[in-house]
Short mmCIF file of C-alpha atoms in Angstrom, two decimals:
data_model
loop_
_atom_site.label_atom_id
_atom_site.label_comp_id
_atom_site.label_asym_id
_atom_site.label_seq_id
_atom_site.Cartn_x
_atom_site.Cartn_y
_atom_site.Cartn_z
CA LYS T 1 -18.83 3.20 -6.84
CA ALA T 2 -15.92 4.12 -9.07
CA GLY T 3 -12.53 3.21 -7.65
CA VAL T 4 -9.46 5.35 -7.18
CA THR T 5 -8.38 6.77 -10.52
CA GLN T 6 -4.80 7.72 -11.26
CA THR T 7 -3.64 9.49 -14.38
CA PRO T 8 -1.62 9.06 -16.42
CA ARG T 9 -0.94 5.30 -16.19
CA TYR T 10 2.49 5.53 -17.78
CA LEU T 11 4.95 8.38 -18.13
CA ILE T 12 8.46 8.73 -19.51
CA LYS T 13 10.42 11.82 -18.54
CA THR T 14 13.98 13.06 -18.91
CA ARG T 15 16.30 13.82 -16.00
CA GLY T 16 15.85 17.36 -14.79
CA GLN T 17 12.24 17.66 -15.92
CA GLN T 18 9.30 17.93 -13.58
CA VAL T 19 6.13 15.86 -13.49
CA THR T 20 2.63 16.10 -12.06
CA LEU T 21 0.56 13.03 -11.22
CA SER T 22 -3.15 13.08 -10.52
CA CYS T 23 -5.40 11.06 -8.23
CA SER T 24 -9.18 11.07 -7.98
CA PRO T 25 -10.33 9.30 -4.79
CA ILE T 26 -13.48 7.30 -4.29
CA SER T 27 -16.47 9.61 -3.96
CA GLY T 28 -16.89 10.63 -0.32
CA HIS T 29 -13.32 9.80 0.68
CA ARG T 30 -11.53 12.80 2.12
CA SER T 31 -8.17 11.17 2.87
CA VAL T 32 -5.63 10.67 0.09
CA SER T 33 -2.18 9.14 0.55
CA TRP T 34 0.67 8.76 -1.91
CA TYR T 35 3.26 5.98 -1.97
CA GLN T 36 6.32 5.24 -4.05
CA GLN T 37 6.89 1.57 -4.88
CA THR T 38 10.23 0.23 -6.10
CA PRO T 39 11.54 -3.36 -6.21
CA GLY T 40 14.28 -2.58 -3.72
CA GLN T 41 12.45 -0.45 -1.16
CA GLY T 42 8.87 -1.67 -1.45
CA LEU T 43 6.09 0.79 -0.68
CA GLN T 44 7.33 3.99 0.89
CA PHE T 45 5.02 6.67 2.22
CA LEU T 46 5.23 10.10 0.59
CA PHE T 47 2.41 12.16 2.13
CA GLU T 48 -1.19 12.10 3.28
CA TYR T 49 -3.86 14.74 2.87
CA PHE T 50 -7.16 15.02 4.68
CA SER T 51 -9.65 17.74 3.78
CA GLU T 52 -6.98 19.73 1.91
CA THR T 53 -4.51 19.64 4.84
CA GLN T 54 -1.29 17.67 4.79
CA ARG T 55 -1.50 15.34 7.79
CA ASN T 56 1.72 13.40 7.41
CA LYS T 57 4.85 13.58 5.31
CA GLY T 58 7.34 10.83 4.61
CA ASN T 59 11.10 11.04 4.43
CA PHE T 60 11.48 12.29 0.86
CA PRO T 61 13.36 15.36 -0.39
CA GLY T 62 11.59 18.65 -0.97
CA ARG T 63 11.47 17.92 -4.72
CA PHE T 64 8.41 15.83 -3.90
CA SER T 65 5.32 17.86 -3.13
CA GLY T 66 1.61 17.42 -3.18
CA ARG T 67 -1.70 19.10 -2.68
CA GLN T 68 -5.36 18.30 -2.30
CA PHE T 69 -8.24 20.24 -3.75
CA SER T 70 -11.64 20.99 -2.24
CA ASN T 71 -13.19 18.09 -4.20
CA SER T 72 -10.61 15.76 -2.56
CA ARG T 73 -8.73 15.19 -5.82
CA SER T 74 -4.99 15.24 -5.24
CA GLU T 75 -1.88 15.90 -7.25
CA MET T 76 1.74 15.18 -6.54
CA ASN T 77 4.64 16.93 -8.21
CA VAL T 78 8.24 15.88 -8.58
CA SER T 79 10.67 18.54 -9.72
CA THR T 80 14.18 18.10 -11.11
CA LEU T 81 13.66 14.42 -11.82
CA GLU T 82 16.46 11.95 -11.10
CA LEU T 83 16.94 8.44 -12.47
CA GLY T 84 16.18 7.07 -9.00
CA ASP T 85 12.69 8.55 -9.13
CA SER T 86 11.67 5.82 -11.59
CA ALA T 87 8.97 3.92 -9.74
CA LEU T 88 5.31 3.06 -9.49
CA TYR T 89 3.50 5.90 -7.73
CA LEU T 90 0.38 4.78 -5.92
CA CYS T 91 -2.45 6.79 -4.54
CA ALA T 92 -4.82 5.47 -1.87
CA SER T 93 -8.02 6.94 -0.51
CA SER T 94 -9.98 6.38 2.67
CA GLU T 95 -13.03 7.88 4.33
CA ASP T 96 -11.58 7.54 7.80
CA GLN T 97 -7.78 7.64 7.42
CA GLY T 98 -7.85 3.88 7.28
CA ARG T 99 -9.04 3.30 10.84
CA ILE T 100 -12.23 1.45 10.02
CA TYR T 101 -12.22 0.41 6.39
CA GLY T 102 -8.58 0.57 5.42
CA TYR T 103 -7.27 2.20 2.27
CA THR T 104 -8.25 1.62 -1.37
CA PHE T 105 -5.47 1.94 -3.90
CA GLY T 106 -5.47 3.02 -7.50
CA SER T 107 -3.56 1.15 -10.21
CA GLY T 108 -0.72 3.61 -10.04
CA THR T 109 1.33 5.73 -12.41
CA ARG T 110 4.47 4.06 -13.75
CA LEU T 111 7.12 6.79 -14.05
CA THR T 112 10.29 6.11 -15.98
CA VAL T 113 13.07 8.70 -15.88
CA VAL T 114 15.66 8.44 -18.65
CA GLN I 1 15.59 -3.07 13.10
CA LYS I 2 12.97 -2.34 10.45
CA GLU I 3 9.47 -1.52 11.67
CA VAL I 4 7.93 -4.38 9.69
CA GLU I 5 9.73 -7.49 8.49
CA GLN I 6 8.32 -9.76 5.81
CA ASP I 7 10.05 -12.61 4.00
CA PRO I 8 10.11 -11.65 0.29
CA GLY I 9 10.02 -15.25 -0.92
CA PRO I 10 9.41 -16.25 -3.62
CA LEU I 11 7.13 -18.93 -2.29
CA SER I 12 6.00 -21.64 -4.68
CA VAL I 13 3.26 -24.13 -3.72
CA PRO I 14 1.11 -26.69 -5.55
CA GLU I 15 -2.56 -25.98 -6.16
CA GLY I 16 -4.70 -26.92 -3.16
CA ALA I 17 -1.95 -26.33 -0.59
CA ILE I 18 -2.37 -24.25 2.56
CA VAL I 19 -0.23 -21.13 2.38
CA SER I 20 1.11 -19.30 5.41
CA LEU I 21 2.41 -15.74 5.04
CA ASN I 22 3.87 -13.84 7.97
CA CYS I 23 5.09 -10.48 9.21
CA THR I 24 6.78 -9.40 12.39
CA TYR I 25 6.84 -5.87 13.72
CA SER I 26 8.70 -3.96 16.39
CA ASN I 27 6.37 -1.07 17.31
CA SER I 28 3.80 -2.10 19.91
CA ALA I 29 1.76 1.01 19.04
CA PHE I 30 0.44 -0.65 15.89
CA GLN I 31 -3.30 -1.18 16.33
CA TYR I 32 -4.67 -1.93 12.88
CA PHE I 33 -3.46 -4.79 10.71
CA MET I 34 -4.13 -5.34 7.02
CA TRP I 35 -3.20 -7.71 4.26
CA TYR I 36 -3.10 -6.54 0.67
CA ARG I 37 -2.77 -8.57 -2.51
CA GLN I 38 -1.03 -7.05 -5.50
CA TYR I 39 -1.12 -8.52 -8.98
CA SER I 40 1.49 -7.51 -11.52
CA ARG I 41 0.93 -4.01 -12.93
CA LYS I 42 -1.93 -3.38 -10.50
CA GLY I 43 -2.33 -1.48 -7.26
CA PRO I 44 -2.63 -3.32 -3.92
CA GLU I 45 -6.09 -4.66 -3.11
CA LEU I 46 -7.26 -4.90 0.50
CA LEU I 47 -7.87 -8.54 1.46
CA MET I 48 -8.19 -8.60 5.22
CA TYR I 49 -8.41 -5.98 7.97
CA THR I 50 -8.36 -6.49 11.72
CA TYR I 51 -7.71 -4.36 14.79
CA SER I 52 -7.46 -6.93 17.54
CA SER I 53 -5.55 -10.03 18.48
CA GLY I 54 -7.07 -13.29 17.33
CA ASN I 55 -8.35 -14.72 14.08
CA LYS I 56 -10.55 -13.30 11.35
CA GLU I 57 -11.84 -15.51 8.58
CA ASP I 58 -13.17 -14.59 5.13
CA GLY I 59 -13.75 -17.47 2.76
CA ARG I 60 -10.44 -19.21 2.09
CA PHE I 61 -8.48 -16.49 3.91
CA THR I 62 -7.73 -16.27 7.64
CA ALA I 63 -5.83 -13.39 9.22
CA GLN I 64 -4.22 -13.95 12.59
CA VAL I 65 -2.78 -11.32 14.92
CA ASP I 66 -0.67 -12.00 18.00
CA LYS I 67 0.08 -8.65 19.58
CA SER I 68 2.07 -10.16 22.45
CA SER I 69 4.53 -11.66 19.96
CA LYS I 70 4.19 -8.81 17.45
CA TYR I 71 3.42 -11.36 14.76
CA ILE I 72 0.73 -11.42 12.09
CA SER I 73 -0.16 -14.14 9.63
CA LEU I 74 -2.33 -14.72 6.60
CA PHE I 75 -3.43 -18.26 5.77
CA ILE I 76 -4.81 -19.23 2.39
CA ARG I 77 -6.65 -22.55 2.23
CA ASP I 78 -7.12 -24.56 -0.97
CA SER I 79 -4.79 -22.22 -2.84
CA GLN I 80 -5.54 -21.56 -6.51
CA PRO I 81 -3.35 -20.40 -9.41
CA SER I 82 -5.36 -17.14 -9.30
CA ASP I 83 -3.88 -16.54 -5.83
CA SER I 84 -0.47 -16.05 -7.44
CA ALA I 85 0.46 -12.48 -6.51
CA THR I 86 2.51 -10.47 -4.05
CA TYR I 87 1.04 -10.28 -0.55
CA LEU I 88 1.80 -7.25 1.58
CA CYS I 89 1.16 -6.79 5.26
CA ALA I 90 0.36 -3.24 6.33
CA LEU I 91 0.12 -1.79 9.83
CA LEU I 92 -1.35 1.40 11.23
CA SER I 93 -1.10 3.20 14.56
CA GLY I 94 -2.62 6.39 15.96
CA ASN I 95 -2.30 9.20 13.47
CA THR I 96 0.69 7.78 11.61
CA PRO I 97 0.61 6.56 8.01
CA LEU I 98 0.28 2.97 6.86
CA VAL I 99 3.56 1.04 7.08
CA PHE I 100 4.06 -1.84 4.66
CA GLY I 101 6.16 -4.96 4.69
CA LYS I 102 8.24 -5.54 1.55
CA GLY I 103 5.78 -8.19 0.31
CA THR I 104 5.96 -11.93 -0.31
CA ARG I 105 5.72 -13.17 -3.89
CA LEU I 106 3.53 -16.28 -4.07
CA SER I 107 3.20 -18.68 -7.00
CA VAL I 108 0.55 -21.40 -6.95
CA ILE I 109 1.37 -24.08 -9.49
CA ALA I 110 -1.49 -25.97 -11.19
#
């Protein structure tokens, strides 16, 4: 089975721009979660989607948004980028919202805002 | 008080040592307990998963959960240089998202 695929792997953007990150979950997984990882804060939850519906949302400003498509692929968007948005963005998929088999993570997208 | 506390280390041990990694948590609603390993420039990889108090063993790894003390541990026996990574505990409850500890950086010296 192919793993969780995140694209692009690396991205450099300028303050004020917007960015879209993509995540393809493991085939058959309907739950997709997004996390932001920084050295100071660790892994912080952004949002979770299950069958195209947002199930949970973390404590991030409205500049962070996401969506899930009917094929379970997910995208997250960050508008009006700030320097503090520089981080590793991780996507994780699960077939059961983690209750039986846990979550499988992709390798992440490293976003640098300059 | 943070929901999940984990000593960030770094922890440095000689090859062959037994490593003990720990997390404490404050929310008694947590029901599912996981340990992830993260190598540099990679995403976290699920190592161990348990949903009850007690021990679970998988090869050189043992996960231990003590719900009464709100304390979870990961033991690594016969540690190898390839075990050098950051280890993250992660906890789940009801319909809430996965909550992570900050991670402990481990170095196993040959």
